[in-house]
Coordinates of C-alpha atoms in Angstrom, one line a residue:
Chain A
X1 CA 35.2 -110.1 -11.1
X2 CA 33.8 -109.4 -7.7
X3 CA 31.0 -112.0 -8.4
X4 CA 33.5 -114.7 -9.4
X5 CA 35.4 -113.8 -5.9
X6 CA 32.2 -113.9 -3.9
X7 CA 31.6 -117.5 -4.9
X8 CA 34.7 -119.4 -4.2
X9 CA 35.0 -122.7 -6.1
X10 CA 33.3 -125.3 -4.1
X11 CA 35.4 -128.3 -4.6
X12 CA 38.9 -127.0 -5.1
X13 CA 41.4 -127.5 -2.3
X14 CA 42.2 -124.2 -0.3
X15 CA 44.7 -122.3 -2.1
X16 CA 48.0 -121.6 -0.4
X17 CA 49.0 -118.1 -1.8
X18 CA 52.5 -117.7 -2.4
X19 CA 53.5 -121.2 -2.8
X20 CA 52.1 -124.2 -4.8
X21 CA 50.1 -126.6 -2.6
X22 CA 52.0 -129.5 -1.3
X23 CA 55.4 -128.0 -1.3
X24 CA 57.6 -127.0 1.6
X25 CA 58.8 -123.7 2.3
X26 CA 61.2 -123.0 -0.7
X27 CA 64.7 -122.6 0.8
X28 CA 65.8 -120.2 -1.8
X29 CA 63.6 -117.4 -1.0
X30 CA 64.9 -116.6 2.3
X31 CA 64.5 -112.8 3.3
X32 CA 66.3 -111.2 6.2
X33 CA 64.3 -110.0 9.1
X34 CA 65.3 -106.2 8.1
X35 CA 63.7 -106.8 4.8
X36 CA 60.7 -108.4 5.8
X37 CA 60.3 -105.5 8.4
X38 CA 60.7 -103.1 5.8
X39 CA 58.2 -104.6 3.4
X40 CA 55.5 -106.0 6.0
X41 CA 55.8 -103.5 8.9
X42 CA 52.0 -102.7 8.6
X43 CA 51.3 -106.4 9.1
X44 CA 53.5 -106.8 11.9
X45 CA 51.9 -103.9 13.5
X46 CA 48.4 -105.5 13.3
X47 CA 49.8 -108.4 15.1
X48 CA 50.8 -106.3 18.2
X49 CA 47.6 -106.3 20.3
X50 CA 46.6 -109.9 19.6
X51 CA 50.0 -111.0 20.4
X52 CA 49.8 -109.1 23.6
X53 CA 46.6 -111.1 24.5
X54 CA 48.5 -114.3 24.0
X55 CA 51.4 -113.4 26.0
X56 CA 49.5 -111.5 28.9
X57 CA 46.4 -114.1 29.2
X58 CA 47.9 -117.4 28.1
X59 CA 51.8 -117.4 28.3
X60 CA 52.0 -115.2 31.6
X61 CA 49.8 -117.6 33.5
X62 CA 52.0 -120.3 32.3
X63 CA 55.1 -118.6 33.9
X64 CA 52.7 -117.9 36.9
X65 CA 52.9 -121.5 37.7
X66 CA 56.1 -120.6 39.4
X67 CA 53.8 -120.2 42.6
X68 CA 53.5 -123.9 42.7
X69 CA 57.2 -123.9 43.8
X70 CA 57.0 -120.7 46.1
X71 CA 55.5 -120.3 49.5
X72 CA 52.7 -117.9 49.3
X73 CA 52.2 -115.8 52.8
X74 CA 49.1 -113.8 53.0
X75 CA 49.6 -110.4 52.4
X76 CA 52.8 -111.0 50.6
X77 CA 53.5 -111.0 46.9
X78 CA 51.1 -113.1 45.1
X79 CA 53.9 -115.0 43.4
X80 CA 55.2 -116.3 46.8
X81 CA 58.1 -115.2 49.1
X82 CA 60.5 -118.1 49.3
X83 CA 61.3 -121.1 47.1
X84 CA 60.1 -124.3 48.4
X85 CA 61.1 -126.7 45.5
X86 CA 59.1 -129.7 45.0
X87 CA 57.4 -129.1 48.4
X88 CA 53.9 -128.9 47.1
X89 CA 54.2 -131.8 44.7
X90 CA 55.4 -134.0 47.6
X91 CA 52.4 -132.7 49.4
X92 CA 49.8 -133.7 46.9
X93 CA 51.6 -137.1 46.2
X94 CA 50.9 -138.0 49.9
X95 CA 47.4 -136.3 50.0
X96 CA 45.0 -139.2 50.2
X97 CA 42.4 -136.7 48.9
X98 CA 44.3 -136.3 45.8
X99 CA 44.3 -139.8 45.0
X100 CA 40.6 -140.0 45.4
X101 CA 40.1 -137.1 42.9
X102 CA 42.6 -138.4 40.7
X103 CA 40.8 -141.8 40.5
X104 CA 37.5 -139.9 40.1
X105 CA 39.0 -137.9 37.1
X106 CA 40.2 -141.0 35.5
X107 CA 37.1 -142.6 35.8
X108 CA 34.7 -139.9 34.5
X109 CA 37.3 -139.1 31.9
X110 CA 37.2 -142.8 30.7
X111 CA 33.5 -143.2 30.6
X112 CA 32.9 -140.0 28.9
X113 CA 35.5 -141.2 26.3
X114 CA 33.9 -144.7 26.1
X115 CA 30.3 -143.0 25.7
X116 CA 31.0 -139.6 23.9
X117 CA 33.5 -140.7 21.3
X118 CA 31.5 -143.5 19.6
X119 CA 27.9 -142.4 19.9
X120 CA 28.2 -139.5 17.5
X121 CA 29.8 -142.0 15.0
X122 CA 26.7 -144.3 15.2
X123 CA 24.4 -141.6 15.1
X124 CA 26.0 -140.1 11.9
X125 CA 25.9 -143.5 10.2
X126 CA 22.2 -143.9 11.0
X127 CA 21.6 -140.2 9.7
X128 CA 23.3 -141.3 6.7
X129 CA 21.1 -143.9 5.8
X130 CA 18.0 -141.5 6.0
X131 CA 16.6 -140.9 2.6
X132 CA 14.2 -138.1 3.3
X133 CA 16.3 -134.9 3.4
X134 CA 13.7 -133.2 5.7
X135 CA 13.5 -135.8 8.1
X136 CA 17.2 -135.9 8.2
X137 CA 17.6 -132.2 8.5
X138 CA 14.7 -132.2 11.3
X139 CA 16.7 -134.8 13.3
X140 CA 19.8 -133.1 13.1
X141 CA 18.5 -129.6 14.0
X142 CA 17.1 -131.0 16.9
X143 CA 20.1 -132.9 18.1
X144 CA 22.3 -129.9 17.8
X145 CA 20.1 -127.9 20.2
X146 CA 21.6 -128.9 23.6
X147 CA 25.2 -127.8 22.3
X148 CA 24.1 -124.2 22.4
X149 CA 22.7 -124.0 25.9
X150 CA 24.6 -122.7 29.1
X151 CA 26.2 -125.4 31.1
X152 CA 24.1 -123.5 33.9
X153 CA 20.9 -124.3 32.2
X154 CA 21.9 -127.9 31.4
X155 CA 22.7 -128.5 35.1
X156 CA 19.4 -126.7 36.1
X157 CA 17.5 -129.2 33.8
X158 CA 19.4 -132.2 35.0
X159 CA 18.4 -131.0 38.7
X160 CA 14.9 -130.9 37.7
X161 CA 14.7 -134.2 36.0
X162 CA 16.5 -136.4 38.7
X163 CA 14.7 -134.5 41.7
X164 CA 12.6 -136.6 43.8
X165 CA 9.6 -135.7 42.0
X166 CA 11.0 -135.5 38.9
X167 CA 10.2 -137.3 35.5
X168 CA 13.2 -140.0 36.3
X169 CA 11.8 -140.9 39.6
X170 CA 8.2 -141.0 38.1
X171 CA 9.3 -143.6 35.8
X172 CA 11.2 -145.4 38.7
X173 CA 7.9 -145.3 40.7
X174 CA 5.8 -146.5 37.7
X175 CA 8.1 -149.6 37.4
X176 CA 7.4 -150.5 40.9
X177 CA 10.7 -149.0 42.5
X178 CA 11.5 -146.7 45.3
X179 CA 12.3 -143.1 44.6
X180 CA 16.0 -142.2 44.7
X181 CA 17.7 -139.2 45.8
X182 CA 19.9 -139.1 42.7
X183 CA 21.6 -135.8 43.2
X184 CA 22.6 -136.7 46.9
X185 CA 23.6 -140.2 45.9
X186 CA 27.4 -140.8 45.2
X187 CA 26.6 -143.9 43.3
X188 CA 24.5 -142.1 40.8
X189 CA 27.1 -139.2 40.0
X190 CA 28.8 -140.7 37.1
X191 CA 25.7 -142.1 35.4
X192 CA 24.1 -138.6 35.8
X193 CA 27.4 -136.8 34.5
X194 CA 27.9 -139.1 31.5
X195 CA 24.2 -139.1 30.4
X196 CA 24.0 -135.4 30.5
X197 CA 27.4 -135.1 28.6
X198 CA 26.0 -137.5 25.9
X199 CA 22.6 -135.6 25.7
X200 CA 24.5 -132.5 25.2
X201 CA 27.3 -133.4 22.9
X202 CA 26.0 -136.4 20.9
X203 CA 24.3 -134.4 17.8
X204 CA 27.0 -131.9 17.5
X205 CA 29.6 -134.5 17.3
X206 CA 27.9 -135.7 14.5
X207 CA 28.6 -132.8 12.3
X208 CA 32.3 -133.6 11.2
X209 CA 31.3 -137.3 10.5
X210 CA 28.6 -136.2 8.3
X211 CA 30.9 -133.9 6.3
X212 CA 33.6 -136.6 6.1
X213 CA 30.9 -138.9 4.7
X214 CA 29.9 -136.5 2.0
X215 CA 33.7 -136.8 0.7
X216 CA 33.7 -140.6 0.2
X217 CA 34.0 -141.5 -3.4
X218 CA 30.6 -143.0 -5.0
X219 CA 32.7 -145.2 -7.2
X220 CA 33.8 -147.1 -4.1
X221 CA 30.3 -147.9 -3.5
X222 CA 29.7 -149.2 -6.8
X223 CA 32.7 -151.2 -6.9
X224 CA 31.8 -152.6 -3.7
X225 CA 28.3 -153.6 -4.9
X226 CA 29.7 -155.1 -8.1
X227 CA 32.0 -157.2 -5.8
X228 CA 28.6 -158.4 -4.3
X229 CA 29.0 -156.5 -0.9
X230 CA 25.7 -155.9 1.1
X231 CA 24.8 -152.9 2.8
X232 CA 26.4 -153.8 5.9
X233 CA 29.6 -154.8 4.2
X234 CA 29.5 -151.5 2.4
X235 CA 29.4 -149.6 5.4
X236 CA 32.3 -151.8 7.1
X237 CA 34.6 -151.7 4.3
X238 CA 33.9 -148.5 2.6
X239 CA 32.3 -145.9 4.8
X240 CA 34.0 -146.7 8.0
X241 CA 37.4 -146.6 6.5
X242 CA 36.3 -143.4 4.5
X243 CA 35.9 -141.6 7.9
X244 CA 38.6 -142.9 9.7
X245 CA 40.9 -139.9 9.6
X246 CA 38.2 -137.8 11.1
X247 CA 37.8 -140.5 13.7
X248 CA 41.4 -140.4 14.5
X249 CA 41.7 -136.7 14.6
X250 CA 38.8 -136.3 17.2
X251 CA 40.0 -139.4 19.2
X252 CA 43.3 -137.7 19.7
X253 CA 41.5 -134.2 20.6
X254 CA 39.3 -136.2 23.2
X255 CA 42.4 -137.9 24.7
X256 CA 44.0 -134.5 24.9
X257 CA 41.0 -133.3 27.2
X258 CA 40.5 -136.3 29.0
X259 CA 42.1 -134.9 32.3
X260 CA 40.2 -131.5 31.8
X261 CA 36.8 -133.4 32.4
X262 CA 34.0 -130.7 32.4
X263 CA 35.2 -128.8 35.5
X264 CA 32.3 -126.5 35.1
X265 CA 29.6 -129.2 34.9
X266 CA 31.0 -131.0 38.0
X267 CA 31.0 -127.8 39.9
X268 CA 27.5 -127.1 39.2
X269 CA 26.2 -130.8 39.7
X270 CA 28.2 -132.0 42.8
X271 CA 27.5 -131.3 46.3
X272 CA 29.4 -132.4 49.6
X273 CA 27.5 -135.8 49.8
X274 CA 28.6 -136.8 46.2
X275 CA 32.4 -135.7 46.7
X276 CA 33.3 -139.5 46.9
X277 CA 32.7 -139.9 43.2
X278 CA 32.2 -136.5 41.8
X279 CA 35.2 -134.5 43.1
X280 CA 37.7 -134.5 40.3
X281 CA 41.0 -132.7 40.2
X282 CA 39.9 -129.5 38.8
X283 CA 37.2 -129.0 41.3
X284 CA 39.4 -130.1 44.3
X285 CA 42.2 -127.5 43.2
X286 CA 39.4 -124.7 42.9
X287 CA 38.3 -125.6 46.5
X288 CA 41.8 -125.9 47.8
X289 CA 43.0 -122.8 45.8
X290 CA 40.3 -120.4 45.7
X291 CA 38.0 -121.3 48.5
X292 CA 40.7 -122.1 51.1
X293 CA 43.5 -119.7 49.6
X294 CA 46.1 -122.4 49.1
X295 CA 47.3 -121.0 45.9
X296 CA 50.6 -122.5 45.8
X297 CA 49.1 -126.2 46.5
X298 CA 46.4 -125.6 44.0
X299 CA 48.9 -124.3 41.4
X300 CA 50.9 -127.2 41.8
X301 CA 47.9 -129.7 41.5
X302 CA 47.1 -127.6 38.4
X303 CA 50.5 -127.8 36.7
X304 CA 50.4 -131.5 37.3
X305 CA 47.1 -131.6 35.5
X306 CA 48.1 -129.5 32.5
X307 CA 51.4 -131.5 32.1
X308 CA 49.4 -134.9 32.1
X309 CA 47.1 -133.2 29.5
X310 CA 49.9 -132.3 27.4
X311 CA 51.6 -135.7 27.5
X312 CA 48.5 -137.5 26.7
X313 CA 47.8 -135.5 23.7
X314 CA 51.4 -135.7 22.4
X315 CA 51.5 -139.3 22.9
X316 CA 48.2 -140.1 21.4
X317 CA 49.4 -138.0 18.4
X318 CA 52.9 -139.8 18.0
X319 CA 51.1 -143.3 18.5
X320 CA 48.6 -142.5 15.8
X321 CA 51.2 -141.0 13.4
X322 CA 53.4 -144.2 13.9
X323 CA 50.3 -146.8 13.5
X324 CA 47.8 -145.3 11.3
X325 CA 49.5 -142.3 9.8
X326 CA 47.0 -139.7 10.8
X327 CA 48.0 -137.0 13.1
X328 CA 47.2 -133.7 14.1
X329 CA 50.6 -132.4 13.1
Chain B
X1 CA 36.1 -125.1 0.4
X2 CA 32.7 -123.2 0.3
X3 CA 31.5 -120.5 2.9
X4 CA 28.0 -120.3 1.6
X5 CA 25.9 -122.1 4.4
X6 CA 23.2 -123.3 2.2
X7 CA 25.8 -124.9 -0.1
X8 CA 27.5 -126.6 2.8
X9 CA 24.0 -127.8 3.9
X10 CA 23.2 -129.1 0.3
X11 CA 26.2 -131.1 0.5
X12 CA 25.6 -132.4 3.8
X13 CA 22.1 -133.6 2.7
X14 CA 23.5 -135.5 -0.4
X15 CA 23.2 -139.1 0.6
X16 CA 27.0 -140.5 0.5
X17 CA 27.8 -142.2 -2.7
X18 CA 24.2 -141.7 -4.0
X19 CA 23.4 -145.5 -3.6
X20 CA 20.0 -145.9 -5.0
X21 CA 19.5 -149.4 -6.3
X22 CA 17.2 -152.5 -6.1
X23 CA 19.6 -153.5 -3.1
X24 CA 17.7 -150.7 -1.0
X25 CA 14.5 -152.9 -1.4
X26 CA 15.9 -156.0 0.3
X27 CA 13.8 -157.1 3.1
X28 CA 16.4 -156.7 5.7
X29 CA 17.3 -153.2 4.5
X30 CA 13.6 -152.3 4.7
X31 CA 13.4 -153.6 8.2
X32 CA 16.5 -151.6 9.0
X33 CA 15.1 -148.5 7.8
X34 CA 12.0 -148.8 9.9
X35 CA 14.1 -149.5 12.9
X36 CA 16.3 -146.6 11.9
X37 CA 13.4 -144.2 11.8
X38 CA 12.2 -145.4 15.1
X39 CA 15.7 -144.8 16.8
X40 CA 16.0 -141.6 15.2
X41 CA 12.8 -140.4 16.4
X42 CA 13.6 -141.6 20.0
X43 CA 16.7 -139.3 19.7
X44 CA 14.6 -136.5 19.0
X45 CA 12.1 -137.2 21.8
X46 CA 14.8 -137.6 24.2
X47 CA 16.7 -134.5 23.2
X48 CA 13.7 -132.4 23.1
X49 CA 12.0 -133.7 26.5
X50 CA 14.1 -131.6 29.0
X51 CA 13.0 -128.4 27.1
X52 CA 9.4 -129.4 27.0
X53 CA 9.4 -130.2 30.6
X54 CA 10.8 -127.0 31.8
X55 CA 8.5 -125.1 29.7
X56 CA 5.5 -126.9 31.1
X57 CA 6.7 -126.2 34.6
X58 CA 7.1 -122.6 33.9
X59 CA 3.5 -122.5 33.2
X60 CA 2.5 -124.4 36.2
X61 CA 1.4 -124.1 39.7
X62 CA 4.1 -125.1 42.2
X63 CA 2.0 -127.4 44.0
X64 CA 1.6 -129.6 40.9
X65 CA 5.5 -129.6 40.3
X66 CA 6.1 -130.5 44.1
X67 CA 3.9 -133.5 43.7
X68 CA 5.5 -134.5 40.5
X69 CA 2.5 -133.9 38.2
X70 CA 4.0 -131.9 35.3
X71 CA 5.5 -133.6 32.4
X72 CA 4.6 -132.7 29.1
X73 CA 1.9 -130.2 29.4
X74 CA 1.2 -127.4 32.2
X75 CA -0.9 -128.1 35.2
X76 CA -2.7 -125.2 36.9
X77 CA -1.8 -123.0 33.9
X78 CA -0.8 -119.7 35.0
X79 CA 1.3 -116.8 34.1
X80 CA 1.9 -115.6 37.7
X81 CA 5.4 -116.8 37.9
X82 CA 6.5 -114.9 34.6
X83 CA 4.9 -111.8 36.1
X84 CA 6.9 -112.5 39.3
X85 CA 10.1 -113.1 37.7
X86 CA 9.5 -110.1 35.4
X87 CA 9.0 -107.8 38.3
X88 CA 12.2 -108.8 39.9
X89 CA 14.7 -106.0 39.4
X90 CA 17.5 -108.2 39.9
X91 CA 16.5 -110.2 37.1
X92 CA 16.5 -107.5 34.7
X93 CA 19.7 -106.1 35.9
X94 CA 21.7 -109.3 35.3
X95 CA 19.9 -109.7 32.1
X96 CA 21.0 -106.3 31.1
X97 CA 24.5 -107.2 32.3
X98 CA 24.6 -110.3 30.0
X99 CA 23.6 -108.1 27.1
X100 CA 26.5 -105.5 27.9
X101 CA 29.0 -108.3 28.6
X102 CA 28.1 -110.3 25.4
X103 CA 28.2 -107.2 23.0
X104 CA 31.4 -105.8 24.4
X105 CA 33.2 -109.1 24.4
X106 CA 32.1 -110.2 21.0
X107 CA 33.2 -106.7 19.6
X108 CA 36.6 -107.1 21.1
X109 CA 37.1 -110.9 20.2
X110 CA 36.0 -110.1 16.5
X111 CA 38.6 -107.4 16.1
X112 CA 41.5 -109.3 17.7
X113 CA 40.6 -112.6 15.8
X114 CA 40.3 -111.1 12.5
X115 CA 43.4 -108.9 12.4
X116 CA 45.6 -112.0 13.9
X117 CA 43.8 -114.3 11.3
X118 CA 44.5 -112.1 8.5
X119 CA 48.2 -111.7 9.3
X120 CA 48.5 -115.5 9.7
X121 CA 47.0 -115.9 6.3
X122 CA 49.7 -114.1 4.6
X123 CA 52.2 -116.9 3.8
X124 CA 54.9 -114.7 2.6
X125 CA 55.3 -113.0 6.0
X126 CA 58.5 -113.8 8.1
X127 CA 57.9 -115.3 11.4
X128 CA 54.4 -116.3 10.3
X129 CA 55.2 -120.1 11.5
X130 CA 56.0 -118.6 14.9
X131 CA 52.9 -116.6 15.0
X132 CA 50.9 -119.4 14.4
X133 CA 52.7 -121.7 16.9
X134 CA 52.1 -119.2 19.5
X135 CA 48.4 -119.3 19.2
X136 CA 48.0 -123.3 18.5
X137 CA 50.3 -124.3 21.5
X138 CA 47.8 -122.8 23.9
X139 CA 45.0 -125.1 22.5
X140 CA 47.2 -128.0 24.4
X141 CA 48.7 -126.4 27.4
X142 CA 47.4 -123.7 29.6
X143 CA 48.4 -121.7 32.7
X144 CA 45.6 -123.3 34.8
X145 CA 43.3 -121.9 37.1
X146 CA 45.2 -120.4 39.9
X147 CA 47.6 -118.6 38.0
X148 CA 45.0 -117.1 35.9
X149 CA 43.1 -116.0 38.8
X150 CA 46.1 -114.4 40.4
X151 CA 46.8 -112.6 37.0
X152 CA 43.3 -111.3 36.7
X153 CA 43.5 -110.1 40.2
X154 CA 47.1 -108.6 39.9
X155 CA 45.7 -106.5 36.9
X156 CA 42.9 -105.2 39.1
X157 CA 40.2 -106.4 37.0
X158 CA 38.4 -108.1 39.7
X159 CA 34.6 -106.7 39.7
X160 CA 35.1 -104.9 36.5
X161 CA 33.9 -105.9 33.0
X162 CA 37.4 -106.4 31.8
X163 CA 37.6 -109.8 33.9
X164 CA 34.7 -111.2 31.7
X165 CA 35.7 -109.7 28.3
X166 CA 39.4 -109.7 28.1
X167 CA 40.8 -113.2 29.4
X168 CA 39.2 -115.3 26.7
X169 CA 39.1 -112.8 23.8
X170 CA 40.5 -115.0 21.2
X171 CA 39.5 -118.4 20.7
X172 CA 42.1 -120.3 18.7
X173 CA 39.4 -122.5 17.0
X174 CA 37.9 -119.4 15.5
X175 CA 41.3 -118.0 14.8
X176 CA 42.0 -121.1 12.7
X177 CA 38.6 -120.9 10.8
X178 CA 39.0 -117.3 9.8
X179 CA 42.7 -117.9 8.9
X180 CA 41.4 -120.6 6.5
X181 CA 38.8 -118.4 5.2
X182 CA 41.2 -115.8 4.3
X183 CA 43.6 -118.1 2.6
X184 CA 41.0 -119.2 0.5
X185 CA 40.4 -115.5 -1.0
X186 CA 42.4 -114.8 -4.3
X187 CA 45.6 -113.1 -3.9
X188 CA 45.3 -111.4 -7.2
X189 CA 42.6 -109.0 -5.8
X190 CA 45.0 -107.9 -3.1
X191 CA 47.8 -107.5 -5.3
X192 CA 45.7 -105.3 -7.8
X193 CA 44.5 -103.3 -4.7
X194 CA 48.1 -102.7 -3.7
X195 CA 49.0 -101.8 -7.2
X196 CA 46.3 -99.2 -7.2
X197 CA 47.9 -97.9 -4.1
X198 CA 46.0 -99.4 -1.0
X199 CA 48.2 -100.1 1.8
X200 CA 47.8 -103.1 4.0
X201 CA 45.2 -101.3 6.3
X202 CA 43.3 -100.1 3.3
X203 CA 43.4 -103.8 1.7
X204 CA 42.0 -105.2 4.9
X205 CA 39.2 -102.8 5.6
X206 CA 38.1 -102.3 2.0
X207 CA 38.9 -105.3 0.0
X208 CA 39.1 -108.3 2.5
X209 CA 36.4 -107.3 5.0
X210 CA 33.6 -106.7 2.5
X211 CA 34.3 -110.0 1.1
X212 CA 34.2 -111.7 4.4
X213 CA 30.8 -111.0 5.6
X214 CA 29.9 -114.7 5.7
X215 CA 32.7 -115.7 7.9
X216 CA 32.4 -112.5 9.9
X217 CA 28.8 -113.2 10.7
X218 CA 29.6 -116.9 11.7
X219 CA 32.3 -115.4 14.1
X220 CA 30.0 -113.0 15.6
X221 CA 27.5 -115.8 16.2
X222 CA 30.4 -118.3 17.8
X223 CA 31.4 -115.6 20.2
X224 CA 28.0 -114.1 21.1
X225 CA 26.7 -117.5 22.0
X226 CA 29.8 -118.5 23.9
X227 CA 29.4 -115.0 25.7
X228 CA 26.0 -115.4 26.4
X229 CA 26.4 -118.7 28.0
X230 CA 29.6 -118.3 29.8
X231 CA 29.2 -118.0 33.6
X232 CA 32.4 -119.0 35.2
X233 CA 34.4 -116.1 34.5
X234 CA 31.8 -114.1 36.1
X235 CA 31.3 -116.4 39.1
X236 CA 35.3 -116.2 39.7
X237 CA 35.8 -112.7 39.3
X238 CA 32.7 -110.8 40.3
X239 CA 31.3 -110.7 44.0
X240 CA 28.9 -107.8 43.7
X241 CA 25.4 -109.1 42.8
X242 CA 24.6 -105.9 40.7
X243 CA 27.3 -107.1 38.3
X244 CA 26.2 -110.7 37.8
X245 CA 25.1 -111.9 34.3
X246 CA 22.0 -113.7 34.2
X247 CA 23.8 -117.1 34.2
X248 CA 25.3 -116.4 37.6
X249 CA 22.0 -115.2 38.8
X250 CA 20.5 -118.6 37.8
X251 CA 23.1 -120.6 39.2
X252 CA 22.8 -118.9 42.5
X253 CA 19.0 -119.8 42.3
X254 CA 19.8 -123.3 41.4
X255 CA 22.1 -123.4 44.0
X256 CA 19.4 -122.6 46.4
X257 CA 21.0 -119.4 47.8
X258 CA 19.6 -116.0 46.9
X259 CA 22.9 -113.8 46.7
X260 CA 26.3 -114.9 48.0
X261 CA 27.7 -118.4 47.0
X262 CA 26.7 -120.8 49.7
X263 CA 28.3 -124.3 48.9
X264 CA 26.1 -127.2 50.0
X265 CA 22.8 -125.4 50.7
X266 CA 20.2 -127.8 51.9
X267 CA 17.2 -128.2 49.8
X268 CA 14.7 -128.0 52.6
X269 CA 15.8 -124.8 53.9
X270 CA 13.5 -121.7 53.9
X271 CA 15.3 -119.9 51.1
X272 CA 14.9 -122.7 49.0
X273 CA 13.6 -121.4 45.4
X274 CA 10.5 -123.0 44.1
X275 CA 10.7 -125.0 40.8
X276 CA 8.6 -123.0 38.8
X277 CA 10.5 -119.9 39.5
X278 CA 13.6 -121.7 38.5
X279 CA 12.0 -123.0 35.4
X280 CA 10.8 -119.4 34.3
X281 CA 14.1 -118.1 34.9
X282 CA 15.7 -120.8 32.8
X283 CA 13.2 -120.5 30.2
X284 CA 13.9 -116.7 29.9
X285 CA 17.7 -117.1 29.8
X286 CA 17.6 -119.5 27.1
X287 CA 14.7 -117.7 25.1
X288 CA 17.0 -115.5 23.1
X289 CA 19.1 -118.5 21.9
X290 CA 16.0 -120.7 21.0
X291 CA 14.5 -117.8 19.3
X292 CA 17.4 -117.2 16.9
X293 CA 18.5 -120.6 16.8
X294 CA 16.8 -122.1 13.6
X295 CA 18.1 -119.2 11.6
X296 CA 21.6 -119.3 12.9
X297 CA 22.2 -122.9 13.2
X298 CA 23.3 -123.4 9.5
X299 CA 25.9 -120.8 9.9
X300 CA 27.3 -122.8 12.8
X301 CA 27.3 -125.8 10.8
X302 CA 29.3 -124.3 7.9
X303 CA 31.6 -122.5 10.3
X304 CA 32.5 -125.9 12.1
X305 CA 33.0 -127.6 8.7
X306 CA 35.3 -124.7 7.6
X307 CA 37.4 -125.4 10.5
X308 CA 37.3 -129.0 9.9
X309 CA 38.6 -128.5 6.3
X310 CA 41.8 -127.1 7.5
X311 CA 42.8 -130.1 9.5

């Protein structure tokens, strides 16, 4: 019996214990809380510590956002002394720096989305056409590697490559150009950021697509061939529709993280000279809040950022559910 | 759904649809395959180059790096920089800190994630939907930097290991992967164990966990790599250099400062750290990951897919 269990059936859908798959919660089978506690009290005790984790480290900070509406006085309560209403919201609406970092956030978010969303699809399709499984696995293994690096290492590598004597400038000189001080030049920040983002994420991003590709029914390809479809038409009419649910799921998730553009990476890569293009909402609030100790103002900015993020993901999900029928929930 | 990594890899290796016909030999497709191979080799080269470059610099003399002569192979080969970095007690201290933080945080994370995922996998449990919702909502909305900072300070965790190991103890993604795995286990087995007199804790410890070694190993890897690589928690909550993990040590070195954080330190100042020392530190920091990477990579792949199947 044990051997049977240690090898779960490969192709069956995940079993939903307790109820047949696909059916909604049975309305007839309702237990009262008292009965449930009596039967499952051991399960409920297990949940206490993890639940405490969520309440303390995830939900308490959400409530902690009240400091965005309270005035903090050094030495006073960390949650502020007096209510000031929307004072800090008005403050950032009138703050020209805020609009600059808002624009930078949008630009970096949009550029990252434009490049890091489609490129894994392209790479997955190319990998899918490779016949030799060894070559395919070799390419995959290498392309996943950057995903496992600390952001600090990635930033370090980027700095070395684009330094005045780094490889990039050697290429520039070899092509007859003048060496560029990339890391100090605001006009280059977006390029550096997005390319390092692509370098780090593109390979790993192919995993889910490659998995989705294996689930496409081979009979569809046969049928398409009988209808006279060439390779390109097969890709367009069979492969791409086959991975569409995966594409949409990942697109929604990407849109949800649009505002949270790589805070850590920007923090590691930028410097005062590149603030004009590099400073994003999260780095600005980091400096305002933790470097200059303006907790309330920074919390207001952070709350604004989180609310936009939540709105984006909710609307992307709703739009996707209405238009293409795929959604996260 | 399968959890055996080699089986997942096999599935991934299978070409979609198994298309092997005369169409494959049309001149257009043959040309495409040549181009495709070249493109993929290009991807490999671009991905690997920064690693090779850093390794080459770590074995080179500073003077060659400064004049931009080190690309793929070391120039002025020497091991002096390795000896120099290895003789720095601060480096080893931060390395040791990283090991301690990684082990502790991973242990805490595994325990919390396992028990919560196990409870979430019990569909008969009343209130289960709420418990799932509590976890999943945090994926889409979070308190933000400032309230988190205030909280961790308020709990008195600044300059202690707890600021590193507790605030991110449960990753919701990992939680969902584990939950999916537990749901795939046959219920009959647990029912039989219950009839034989085991209580919930006994079933979890003696029946479920021994069957879950594959997913537990995957989770250990996910958490361990994330903890090894993390730096921001430490950067935010630790100000004593003797507590820094190696990532913060490295970050301060790259930022051109020796200990305290100095925003906007100029490259030309006297404390600027030479490129080969940075390279050696980077190599030593990624070394454990690179060393185990070929062996653990497939577990990651299957773990990610396990999470994907759920959606």
